[in-house]
Every structure is written in C-alpha cells, then in structure tokens.
Amino acid sequence: MLDRLEQLEQQATAELKAVGDADALEQFRIRYLGAKGQLKAAMSWLKDASKEDKPKLGQGLNALKKKLEAAFEARQSELGSSAGAKASGRGPMLDVTEPGLAPTMGRAHVIEQVMAQLIEVFARMGFDVAEGPELEDERHNFVALNIPMQHPARDPLDNFYVDDSHLLRTQTSTIQIRVMEHTQPPIRIVAPGRVYRPDTHDATHSSMFHQIEGLYVDRKVSMVDLKTTLINFAHAFFGEEAEVRLRPSYFPFTEPSAELDIKMQVKDTWDWVELGGCGMVDPAVFEAVGYDPDEWTGFAFGLGVERIAMRRYGISDIRWLYENDVRFLKQF
Ligand code: FA5
C-alpha cells in the first residue's frame, strides 16, 4: 500500500512539473485534488489496509494531500507571472511592462495665469504687489475715495451689502486706501483681486470679476507718467500693434480722469472696449489718508482682468471664463 502511495506521489509530481499553462494546471487539479480525483480514490485504500498499515497509510495520505496542494499553489503562482499564462490567453496577473495611465494634471485658471503675467509686467516697471480684503467697510470702498453718502454708486441695488456698513468690494481701489493708510510715500504698487457688482451678465460683464489696481505716489507725478505707464503696459502685454486710447472720463477719486480703451473682438465685431479707469489721485483722497496734498502727487488706475484675458487670447465672451468647461479651460 505504502509503495502505491509513493508511486502516486512520483506520478503526480512529474505531471505537475510538465504542466505548461493554466488550463493544464486546472486539469491536474481535477485529476489529483478534485472531488473525484486520485487522492480521493486513494483514501479508499484505507479500508483494505491491514490493522498495522492503517495508521501509517492514513498519515501518508494526509501528508501527500498537503504536499500536492502546496506544490499546486506554487505552480499556479509561477504560471501567473510567466509567458505560459500569456499563451493561455488570460495574461499575467501583473505585467510591469504595461504602460501606466498618465495622471490628469490640473492647471491654473486662465484668469490666474493672466494675473501672474500682469504682476510680472508691472514688476518690471518697478511696481510691488499689495492685497486687501474682499469684504470691505464703507470707509475703504466709498468714503475715503471721495464717494459721498448720497452718491448713486452707494445705492444698495448697485452693491452686495452684507449688513448696514459692510459689502463685497466693488473695486480694488479700496487697496489704494489701505496701502496709503499705513505707508508713507513714495509708493508704487499694483493690487490684483476679485470684485463684485450686481451687473447684468453679457459678453463683457459678469457679477464677479477681477481688477488690477495701480497706484504711484511721489513728488511731481504727472499725467504724462500715467499715460506712458499705461501705453507701455498695453504694448508690452498685447504687442506693439495693439490699438489703445485714453478717453476723458470721471471718477470721484481722480482728477483729471480717463478711461483706457483697446480695440478687440466681442462676438463677431472688432470695437473699442473699455479696459479700465485711471487718473491723477484727487487731493481729497490724500487728505482722507493723512497725506499733504501740496507735497504729494500721484496717479492711479484700475483695469478689468477678464477683458485683458479676452483681448490677449481672443476670447469673445466673458461668460466662457466661468462656465467651467474643461475643453475650453485646458486650451490655456
Ligand atoms: C473702477 O472700478 C475704478 N475703480 C477704476 C479706477 C481706479 C479709476 C483708479 C481711477 C483710478 P470701472 O467701474 O470703470 O472703474 O471698472 C474698471 C474696469 O473693470 C472696467 O473698465 C472693466 O474693464 C472692468 N469691469 C467693470 N465692470 C465689469 C463687469 N461687470 N464685468 C467685467 N469687467 C468689468
């Protein structure tokens, strides 16, 4: 009996060695380890064995079962990572040569990119960067900017008030005031940021948009400095061929005041579009921050960043910037 057991082991071991793919391995499992397999059949030898042989045969059968199961599993994992398994059409469990899936990279929104480019261009002209809060009080959004109580710009319908005296800032000019309140001239800063107005949405208007403010305060600053700075900026940013103009305008916090316009495409036509306002800082603003208006002079400007991005990249509708369509955004 024990000889037969040994024969069975040799035969099974030899067959397992010859197994070359997953299908043959499964046939082996059925033949030896399956419910109707040879090992199961060998169990019946026990009843014909003599009393003395029975314990040895029982132990031998159990040991063989364990041995064949372990050998089967070892062969199974060998075949899993070998070409033999590939030949069976099932492929290896892990193919380290397979090209991986490239992770999708995020990117800065086009407005963030343009803000960084603007900061860089103005930095080359000697402007530092300043920041201020989006939630403002009336002093910084209106009072210190020479916008009196009864001015139409303070109408609650034209602003996002959060309580009686606080609102989401409508312009980055608030940062001019904050900087002058705690800095002595000379000052040369740009201040980028988000602003909010309940404007009706169309191709060039949004209720949340970005501005970049500029402020230069020193002795003997003139309108020529302002004009030179803005025209130089426009040509550096949009190219020498860009058509820009300064048009007389009015702001309570600058005197004289102007608008900077640029020719650009909106919808299907090229036309003058206002990029921002500018002017010489009004003496009333200097007084509000404690500067002597007889000593200090300055210019300020506030440009719309969305319109700058639209002109730079030929985007003819501001709303595309905020629809979050990845197919659009990933072009930049
Ligand atoms: C101002 O906000 C002034 N604070 C600018 C200024 C600063 C003047 C310093 C003088 C000195 P205005 O309201 O015109 O000005 O807005 C400036 C620019 O913001 C506009 O020319 C335009 O480019 C952009 N803008 C205004 N409203 C919107 C809007 N609803 N959507 C998108 N851009 C807008």
mmCIF file of N, CA and C in Angstrom, residues 167-282:
data_model
loop_
_atom_site.group_PDB
_atom_site.id
_atom_site.type_symbol
_atom_site.label_atom_id
_atom_site.label_comp_id
_atom_site.label_asym_id
_atom_site.label_seq_id
_atom_site.Cartn_x
_atom_site.Cartn_y
_atom_site.Cartn_z
ATOM 1 N N LEU A 167 -19.808 95.494 2.767
ATOM 2 C CA LEU A 167 -20.210 94.992 1.447
ATOM 3 C C LEU A 167 -19.044 94.254 0.790
ATOM 4 N N LEU A 168 -19.360 93.455 -0.244
ATOM 5 C CA LEU A 168 -18.288 92.860 -1.050
ATOM 6 C C LEU A 168 -17.712 94.002 -1.884
ATOM 7 N N ARG A 169 -16.394 94.165 -1.866
ATOM 8 C CA ARG A 169 -15.827 95.348 -2.540
ATOM 9 C C ARG A 169 -16.232 95.379 -4.012
ATOM 10 N N THR A 170 -16.479 96.604 -4.501
ATOM 11 C CA THR A 170 -16.900 96.762 -5.899
ATOM 12 C C THR A 170 -15.715 97.135 -6.773
ATOM 13 N N GLN A 171 -14.580 97.436 -6.148
ATOM 14 C CA GLN A 171 -13.397 97.868 -6.916
ATOM 15 C C GLN A 171 -12.144 97.628 -6.056
ATOM 16 N N THR A 172 -11.027 97.420 -6.736
ATOM 17 C CA THR A 172 -9.772 97.229 -5.990
ATOM 18 C C THR A 172 -9.184 98.563 -5.517
ATOM 19 N N SER A 173 -9.870 99.688 -5.827
ATOM 20 C CA SER A 173 -9.392 100.995 -5.334
ATOM 21 C C SER A 173 -9.372 101.026 -3.811
ATOM 22 N N THR A 174 -10.130 100.144 -3.162
ATOM 23 C CA THR A 174 -10.091 100.021 -1.694
ATOM 24 C C THR A 174 -8.658 99.780 -1.208
ATOM 25 N N ILE A 175 -7.857 99.075 -2.023
ATOM 26 C CA ILE A 175 -6.497 98.708 -1.591
ATOM 27 C C ILE A 175 -5.562 99.922 -1.624
ATOM 28 N N GLN A 176 -5.861 100.862 -2.560
ATOM 29 C CA GLN A 176 -5.092 102.136 -2.555
ATOM 30 C C GLN A 176 -5.169 102.751 -1.165
ATOM 31 N N ILE A 177 -6.395 102.834 -0.642
ATOM 32 C CA ILE A 177 -6.609 103.488 0.655
ATOM 33 C C ILE A 177 -5.873 102.720 1.755
ATOM 34 N N ARG A 178 -6.029 101.414 1.742
ATOM 35 C CA ARG A 178 -5.392 100.601 2.798
ATOM 36 C C ARG A 178 -3.871 100.756 2.769
ATOM 37 N N VAL A 179 -3.301 100.787 1.564
ATOM 38 C CA VAL A 179 -1.840 100.916 1.478
ATOM 39 C C VAL A 179 -1.408 102.296 1.970
ATOM 40 N N MET A 180 -2.118 103.358 1.540
ATOM 41 C CA MET A 180 -1.708 104.720 1.931
ATOM 42 C C MET A 180 -1.904 104.950 3.426
ATOM 43 N N GLU A 181 -2.902 104.266 4.016
ATOM 44 C CA GLU A 181 -3.147 104.430 5.455
ATOM 45 C C GLU A 181 -1.945 103.992 6.306
ATOM 46 N N HIS A 182 -1.214 103.000 5.810
ATOM 47 C CA HIS A 182 -0.104 102.532 6.657
ATOM 48 C C HIS A 182 1.279 102.633 6.013
ATOM 49 N N THR A 183 1.383 103.368 4.872
ATOM 50 C CA THR A 183 2.701 103.523 4.236
ATOM 51 C C THR A 183 2.937 104.990 3.891
ATOM 52 N N GLN A 184 4.141 105.443 4.060
ATOM 53 C CA GLN A 184 4.492 106.799 3.638
ATOM 54 C C GLN A 184 5.031 106.756 2.203
ATOM 55 N N PRO A 185 4.729 107.788 1.399
ATOM 56 C CA PRO A 185 5.257 107.818 0.024
ATOM 57 C C PRO A 185 6.790 107.892 0.030
ATOM 58 N N PRO A 186 7.481 107.560 -1.050
ATOM 59 C CA PRO A 186 6.904 107.170 -2.343
ATOM 60 C C PRO A 186 6.325 105.741 -2.328
ATOM 61 N N ILE A 187 5.252 105.570 -3.126
ATOM 62 C CA ILE A 187 4.565 104.264 -3.212
ATOM 63 C C ILE A 187 4.436 103.906 -4.694
ATOM 64 N N ARG A 188 4.684 102.642 -4.978
ATOM 65 C CA ARG A 188 4.437 102.174 -6.353
ATOM 66 C C ARG A 188 3.955 100.727 -6.265
ATOM 67 N N ILE A 189 2.647 100.531 -6.286
ATOM 68 C CA ILE A 189 2.100 99.172 -6.104
ATOM 69 C C ILE A 189 1.058 98.826 -7.182
ATOM 70 N N VAL A 190 0.903 97.516 -7.417
ATOM 71 C CA VAL A 190 -0.294 97.018 -8.115
ATOM 72 C C VAL A 190 -1.006 96.088 -7.145
ATOM 73 N N ALA A 191 -2.348 96.050 -7.247
ATOM 74 C CA ALA A 191 -3.141 95.243 -6.318
ATOM 75 C C ALA A 191 -4.198 94.469 -7.098
ATOM 76 N N PRO A 192 -3.939 93.166 -7.340
ATOM 77 C CA PRO A 192 -4.926 92.373 -8.078
ATOM 78 C C PRO A 192 -5.957 91.778 -7.115
ATOM 79 N N GLY A 193 -7.169 91.535 -7.595
ATOM 80 C CA GLY A 193 -8.145 90.883 -6.715
ATOM 81 C C GLY A 193 -9.524 90.794 -7.333
ATOM 82 N N ARG A 194 -10.387 90.040 -6.618
ATOM 83 C CA ARG A 194 -11.776 89.840 -7.060
ATOM 84 C C ARG A 194 -12.648 91.001 -6.612
ATOM 85 N N VAL A 195 -13.593 91.386 -7.456
ATOM 86 C CA VAL A 195 -14.567 92.412 -7.072
ATOM 87 C C VAL A 195 -15.965 91.948 -7.483
ATOM 88 N N TYR A 196 -16.989 92.582 -6.892
ATOM 89 C CA TYR A 196 -18.366 92.083 -7.066
ATOM 90 C C TYR A 196 -19.323 93.233 -7.365
ATOM 91 N N ARG A 197 -20.166 93.054 -8.365
ATOM 92 C CA ARG A 197 -21.197 94.061 -8.685
ATOM 93 C C ARG A 197 -22.424 93.339 -9.223
ATOM 94 N N PRO A 198 -23.626 93.787 -8.840
ATOM 95 C CA PRO A 198 -24.827 93.116 -9.370
ATOM 96 C C PRO A 198 -25.130 93.555 -10.802
ATOM 97 N N ASP A 199 -24.160 93.448 -11.703
ATOM 98 C CA ASP A 199 -24.359 93.824 -13.108
ATOM 99 C C ASP A 199 -25.040 92.680 -13.866
ATOM 100 N N THR A 200 -25.800 93.049 -14.883
ATOM 101 C CA THR A 200 -26.437 92.028 -15.734
ATOM 102 C C THR A 200 -25.351 91.352 -16.582
ATOM 103 N N HIS A 201 -25.382 90.023 -16.640
ATOM 104 C CA HIS A 201 -24.356 89.295 -17.406
ATOM 105 C C HIS A 201 -24.561 89.488 -18.908
ATOM 106 N N ASP A 202 -23.464 89.776 -19.592
ATOM 107 C CA ASP A 202 -23.474 89.770 -21.064
ATOM 108 C C ASP A 202 -22.051 89.430 -21.524
ATOM 109 N N ALA A 203 -21.736 89.712 -22.792
ATOM 110 C CA ALA A 203 -20.435 89.259 -23.320
ATOM 111 C C ALA A 203 -19.242 89.915 -22.623
ATOM 112 N N THR A 204 -19.445 91.110 -22.010
ATOM 113 C CA THR A 204 -18.301 91.780 -21.364
ATOM 114 C C THR A 204 -18.544 92.088 -19.884
ATOM 115 N N HIS A 205 -19.664 91.606 -19.340
ATOM 116 C CA HIS A 205 -19.969 91.876 -17.920
ATOM 117 C C HIS A 205 -20.275 90.595 -17.150
ATOM 118 N N SER A 206 -19.758 90.582 -15.919
ATOM 119 C CA SER A 206 -20.028 89.455 -15.026
ATOM 120 C C SER A 206 -20.279 90.070 -13.643
ATOM 121 N N SER A 207 -20.926 89.352 -12.732
ATOM 122 C CA SER A 207 -21.187 89.957 -11.408
ATOM 123 C C SER A 207 -20.001 89.735 -10.461
ATOM 124 N N MET A 208 -19.121 88.805 -10.787
ATOM 125 C CA MET A 208 -17.847 88.673 -10.077
ATOM 126 C C MET A 208 -16.781 88.763 -11.156
ATOM 127 N N PHE A 209 -15.830 89.615 -10.969
ATOM 128 C CA PHE A 209 -14.730 89.710 -11.935
ATOM 129 C C PHE A 209 -13.477 90.170 -11.195
ATOM 130 N N HIS A 210 -12.388 90.357 -11.906
ATOM 131 C CA HIS A 210 -11.124 90.728 -11.272
ATOM 132 C C HIS A 210 -10.639 92.076 -11.796
ATOM 133 N N GLN A 211 -10.007 92.804 -10.917
ATOM 134 C CA GLN A 211 -9.359 94.048 -11.355
ATOM 135 C C GLN A 211 -7.907 94.017 -10.898
ATOM 136 N N ILE A 212 -7.091 94.822 -11.567
ATOM 137 C CA ILE A 212 -5.748 95.067 -11.035
ATOM 138 C C ILE A 212 -5.619 96.578 -10.886
ATOM 139 N N GLU A 213 -5.356 96.993 -9.670
ATOM 140 C CA GLU A 213 -5.242 98.405 -9.338
ATOM 141 C C GLU A 213 -3.776 98.806 -9.420
ATOM 142 N N GLY A 214 -3.532 100.031 -9.802
ATOM 143 C CA GLY A 214 -2.166 100.551 -9.766
ATOM 144 C C GLY A 214 -2.166 101.870 -9.011
ATOM 145 N N LEU A 215 -1.121 102.115 -8.232
ATOM 146 C CA LEU A 215 -1.026 103.387 -7.516
ATOM 147 C C LEU A 215 0.441 103.811 -7.475
ATOM 148 N N TYR A 216 0.680 105.060 -7.896
ATOM 149 C CA TYR A 216 2.039 105.608 -7.851
ATOM 150 C C TYR A 216 1.963 106.964 -7.168
ATOM 151 N N VAL A 217 2.590 107.096 -6.034
ATOM 152 C CA VAL A 217 2.587 108.373 -5.306
ATOM 153 C C VAL A 217 4.028 108.812 -5.076
ATOM 154 N N ASP A 218 4.303 110.058 -5.447
ATOM 155 C CA ASP A 218 5.654 110.622 -5.250
ATOM 156 C C ASP A 218 5.527 112.131 -5.435
ATOM 157 N N ARG A 219 6.645 112.825 -5.401
ATOM 158 C CA ARG A 219 6.606 114.254 -5.710
ATOM 159 C C ARG A 219 6.633 114.416 -7.227
ATOM 160 N N LYS A 220 5.848 115.360 -7.720
ATOM 161 C CA LYS A 220 5.873 115.732 -9.153
ATOM 162 C C LYS A 220 5.478 114.589 -10.117
ATOM 163 N N VAL A 221 4.515 113.779 -9.715
ATOM 164 C CA VAL A 221 3.999 112.764 -10.666
ATOM 165 C C VAL A 221 3.012 113.495 -11.579
ATOM 166 N N SER A 222 3.063 113.198 -12.883
ATOM 167 C CA SER A 222 2.191 113.930 -13.816
ATOM 168 C C SER A 222 1.353 112.972 -14.655
ATOM 169 N N MET A 223 0.417 113.556 -15.382
ATOM 170 C CA MET A 223 -0.446 112.802 -16.296
ATOM 171 C C MET A 223 0.395 112.107 -17.375
ATOM 172 N N VAL A 224 1.538 112.706 -17.704
ATOM 173 C CA VAL A 224 2.416 112.094 -18.720
ATOM 174 C C VAL A 224 2.951 110.755 -18.201
ATOM 175 N N ASP A 225 3.277 110.703 -16.879
ATOM 176 C CA ASP A 225 3.756 109.439 -16.284
ATOM 177 C C ASP A 225 2.669 108.369 -16.384
ATOM 178 N N LEU A 226 1.431 108.791 -16.110
ATOM 179 C CA LEU A 226 0.306 107.837 -16.171
ATOM 180 C C LEU A 226 0.142 107.300 -17.587
ATOM 181 N N LYS A 227 0.100 108.232 -18.537
ATOM 182 C CA LYS A 227 -0.112 107.844 -19.932
ATOM 183 C C LYS A 227 1.020 106.928 -20.414
ATOM 184 N N THR A 228 2.246 107.290 -20.080
ATOM 185 C CA THR A 228 3.403 106.490 -20.522
ATOM 186 C C THR A 228 3.330 105.086 -19.917
ATOM 187 N N THR A 229 2.987 105.017 -18.620
ATOM 188 C CA THR A 229 2.914 103.705 -17.951
ATOM 189 C C THR A 229 1.866 102.813 -18.615
ATOM 190 N N LEU A 230 0.670 103.385 -18.861
ATOM 191 C CA LEU A 230 -0.407 102.547 -19.409
ATOM 192 C C LEU A 230 -0.160 102.154 -20.869
ATOM 193 N N ILE A 231 0.346 103.074 -21.645
ATOM 194 C CA ILE A 231 0.607 102.752 -23.059
ATOM 195 C C ILE A 231 1.758 101.735 -23.154
ATOM 196 N N ASN A 232 2.788 101.924 -22.332
ATOM 197 C CA ASN A 232 3.900 100.957 -22.320
ATOM 198 C C ASN A 232 3.413 99.580 -21.905
ATOM 199 N N PHE A 233 2.554 99.564 -20.855
ATOM 200 C CA PHE A 233 1.992 98.283 -20.411
ATOM 201 C C PHE A 233 1.232 97.617 -21.568
ATOM 202 N N ALA A 234 0.346 98.388 -22.220
ATOM 203 C CA ALA A 234 -0.512 97.807 -23.272
ATOM 204 C C ALA A 234 0.339 97.228 -24.399
ATOM 205 N N HIS A 235 1.382 97.949 -24.779
ATOM 206 C CA HIS A 235 2.203 97.445 -25.878
ATOM 207 C C HIS A 235 3.058 96.255 -25.450
ATOM 208 N N ALA A 236 3.522 96.267 -24.193
ATOM 209 C CA ALA A 236 4.312 95.121 -23.705
ATOM 210 C C ALA A 236 3.425 93.884 -23.597
ATOM 211 N N PHE A 237 2.181 94.078 -23.212
ATOM 212 C CA PHE A 237 1.308 92.933 -22.934
ATOM 213 C C PHE A 237 0.589 92.410 -24.177
ATOM 214 N N PHE A 238 0.153 93.336 -25.041
ATOM 215 C CA PHE A 238 -0.661 92.919 -26.198
ATOM 216 C C PHE A 238 0.090 93.002 -27.524
ATOM 217 N N GLY A 239 1.294 93.587 -27.493
ATOM 218 C CA GLY A 239 2.052 93.739 -28.736
ATOM 219 C C GLY A 239 1.980 95.179 -29.221
ATOM 220 N N GLU A 240 3.034 95.587 -29.960
ATOM 221 C CA GLU A 240 3.140 96.985 -30.426
ATOM 222 C C GLU A 240 1.967 97.376 -31.317
ATOM 223 N N GLU A 241 1.382 96.369 -32.015
ATOM 224 C CA GLU A 241 0.341 96.700 -32.988
ATOM 225 C C GLU A 241 -1.031 96.912 -32.329
ATOM 226 N N ALA A 242 -1.146 96.623 -31.008
ATOM 227 C CA ALA A 242 -2.448 96.771 -30.331
ATOM 228 C C ALA A 242 -2.889 98.235 -30.363
ATOM 229 N N GLU A 243 -4.176 98.458 -30.695
ATOM 230 C CA GLU A 243 -4.695 99.839 -30.750
ATOM 231 C C GLU A 243 -5.283 100.207 -29.406
ATOM 232 N N VAL A 244 -4.724 101.210 -28.736
ATOM 233 C CA VAL A 244 -5.232 101.660 -27.429
ATOM 234 C C VAL A 244 -5.435 103.171 -27.452
ATOM 235 N N ARG A 245 -6.347 103.642 -26.578
ATOM 236 C CA ARG A 245 -6.545 105.093 -26.485
ATOM 237 C C ARG A 245 -6.941 105.463 -25.063
ATOM 238 N N LEU A 246 -6.652 106.716 -24.688
ATOM 239 C CA LEU A 246 -7.119 107.260 -23.413
ATOM 240 C C LEU A 246 -8.229 108.258 -23.729
ATOM 241 N N ARG A 247 -9.361 108.080 -23.034
ATOM 242 C CA ARG A 247 -10.537 108.914 -23.319
ATOM 243 C C ARG A 247 -10.935 109.622 -22.027
ATOM 244 N N PRO A 248 -11.199 110.950 -22.048
ATOM 245 C CA PRO A 248 -11.564 111.668 -20.822
ATOM 246 C C PRO A 248 -12.768 111.042 -20.142
ATOM 247 N N SER A 249 -12.746 111.000 -18.810
ATOM 248 C CA SER A 249 -13.856 110.382 -18.079
ATOM 249 C C SER A 249 -13.973 111.051 -16.709
ATOM 250 N N TYR A 250 -14.746 110.416 -15.831
ATOM 251 C CA TYR A 250 -14.900 110.995 -14.484
ATOM 252 C C TYR A 250 -14.891 109.890 -13.415
ATOM 253 N N PHE A 251 -14.083 110.056 -12.384
ATOM 254 C CA PHE A 251 -14.156 109.229 -11.166
ATOM 255 C C PHE A 251 -14.037 110.188 -9.974
ATOM 256 N N PRO A 252 -14.777 109.955 -8.874
ATOM 257 C CA PRO A 252 -14.721 110.886 -7.738
ATOM 258 C C PRO A 252 -13.336 110.956 -7.101
ATOM 259 N N PHE A 253 -12.517 109.896 -7.299
ATOM 260 C CA PHE A 253 -11.233 109.823 -6.595
ATOM 261 C C PHE A 253 -10.037 110.200 -7.457
ATOM 262 N N THR A 254 -10.277 110.618 -8.714
ATOM 263 C CA THR A 254 -9.163 111.097 -9.556
ATOM 264 C C THR A 254 -9.587 112.373 -10.286
ATOM 265 N N GLU A 255 -8.620 113.255 -10.535
ATOM 266 C CA GLU A 255 -8.896 114.499 -11.253
ATOM 267 C C GLU A 255 -7.605 114.991 -11.882
ATOM 268 N N PRO A 256 -7.456 115.055 -13.212
ATOM 269 C CA PRO A 256 -8.429 114.589 -14.198
ATOM 270 C C PRO A 256 -8.482 113.053 -14.259
ATOM 271 N N SER A 257 -9.538 112.561 -14.923
ATOM 272 C CA SER A 257 -9.746 111.102 -15.050
ATOM 273 C C SER A 257 -9.839 110.708 -16.518
ATOM 274 N N ALA A 258 -9.568 109.421 -16.772
ATOM 275 C CA ALA A 258 -9.664 108.922 -18.153
ATOM 276 C C ALA A 258 -10.016 107.438 -18.141
ATOM 277 N N GLU A 259 -10.417 106.959 -19.300
ATOM 278 C CA GLU A 259 -10.631 105.511 -19.479
ATOM 279 C C GLU A 259 -9.587 105.029 -20.481
ATOM 280 N N LEU A 260 -9.082 103.804 -20.243
ATOM 281 C CA LEU A 260 -8.170 103.179 -21.210
ATOM 282 C C LEU A 260 -9.010 102.215 -22.043
ATOM 283 N N ASP A 261 -9.042 102.452 -23.365
ATOM 284 C CA ASP A 261 -9.799 101.578 -24.273
ATOM 285 C C ASP A 261 -8.830 100.792 -25.152
ATOM 286 N N ILE A 262 -9.283 99.607 -25.587
ATOM 287 C CA ILE A 262 -8.482 98.823 -26.539
ATOM 288 C C ILE A 262 -9.415 98.273 -27.607
ATOM 289 N N LYS A 263 -8.921 98.180 -28.825
ATOM 290 C CA LYS A 263 -9.725 97.578 -29.903
ATOM 291 C C LYS A 263 -9.679 96.068 -29.743
ATOM 292 N N MET A 264 -10.843 95.434 -29.639
ATOM 293 C CA MET A 264 -10.862 93.969 -29.537
ATOM 294 C C MET A 264 -12.150 93.393 -30.107
ATOM 295 N N GLN A 265 -12.117 92.067 -30.312
ATOM 296 C CA GLN A 265 -13.283 91.410 -30.886
ATOM 297 C C GLN A 265 -14.241 90.967 -29.787
ATOM 298 N N VAL A 266 -15.487 91.420 -29.882
ATOM 299 C CA VAL A 266 -16.532 90.942 -28.975
ATOM 300 C C VAL A 266 -17.637 90.402 -29.872
ATOM 301 N N LYS A 267 -18.053 89.167 -29.583
ATOM 302 C CA LYS A 267 -18.954 88.464 -30.516
ATOM 303 C C LYS A 267 -18.271 88.459 -31.898
ATOM 304 N N ASP A 268 -18.932 89.060 -32.944
ATOM 305 C CA ASP A 268 -18.327 88.946 -34.272
ATOM 306 C C ASP A 268 -17.623 90.211 -34.741
ATOM 307 N N THR A 269 -17.643 91.277 -33.932
ATOM 308 C CA THR A 269 -17.091 92.539 -34.438
ATOM 309 C C THR A 269 -15.946 93.069 -33.586
ATOM 310 N N TRP A 270 -15.048 93.797 -34.250
ATOM 311 C CA TRP A 270 -13.940 94.480 -33.555
ATOM 312 C C TRP A 270 -14.423 95.861 -33.168
ATOM 313 N N ASP A 271 -14.217 96.243 -31.927
ATOM 314 C CA ASP A 271 -14.677 97.554 -31.485
ATOM 315 C C ASP A 271 -13.836 98.024 -30.303
ATOM 316 N N TRP A 272 -13.985 99.297 -29.926
ATOM 317 C CA TRP A 272 -13.304 99.802 -28.738
ATOM 318 C C TRP A 272 -13.980 99.226 -27.507
ATOM 319 N N VAL A 273 -13.209 98.657 -26.598
ATOM 320 C CA VAL A 273 -13.750 98.142 -25.330
ATOM 321 C C VAL A 273 -12.953 98.771 -24.194
ATOM 322 N N GLU A 274 -13.694 99.167 -23.144
ATOM 323 C CA GLU A 274 -13.042 99.833 -22.017
ATOM 324 C C GLU A 274 -12.282 98.790 -21.178
ATOM 325 N N LEU A 275 -10.976 99.015 -20.994
ATOM 326 C CA LEU A 275 -10.178 98.094 -20.160
ATOM 327 C C LEU A 275 -10.166 98.535 -18.705
ATOM 328 N N GLY A 276 -10.201 99.862 -18.489
ATOM 329 C CA GLY A 276 -10.162 100.330 -17.102
ATOM 330 C C GLY A 276 -10.177 101.833 -16.988
ATOM 331 N N GLY A 277 -10.266 102.294 -15.733
ATOM 332 C CA GLY A 277 -10.278 103.727 -15.463
ATOM 333 C C GLY A 277 -8.941 104.141 -14.864
ATOM 334 N N CYS A 278 -8.667 105.452 -14.937
ATOM 335 C CA CYS A 278 -7.397 105.951 -14.379
ATOM 336 C C CYS A 278 -7.491 107.455 -14.163
ATOM 337 N N GLY A 279 -6.460 108.008 -13.548
ATOM 338 C CA GLY A 279 -6.433 109.457 -13.377
ATOM 339 C C GLY A 279 -5.417 109.848 -12.326
ATOM 340 N N MET A 280 -5.350 111.164 -12.076
ATOM 341 C CA MET A 280 -4.452 111.698 -11.051
ATOM 342 C C MET A 280 -5.193 111.687 -9.721
ATOM 343 N N VAL A 281 -4.535 111.154 -8.687
ATOM 344 C CA VAL A 281 -5.202 110.996 -7.380
ATOM 345 C C VAL A 281 -5.734 112.355 -6.907
ATOM 346 N N ASP A 282 -7.034 112.376 -6.567
ATOM 347 C CA ASP A 282 -7.702 113.603 -6.134
ATOM 348 C C ASP A 282 -7.134 114.044 -4.763
#
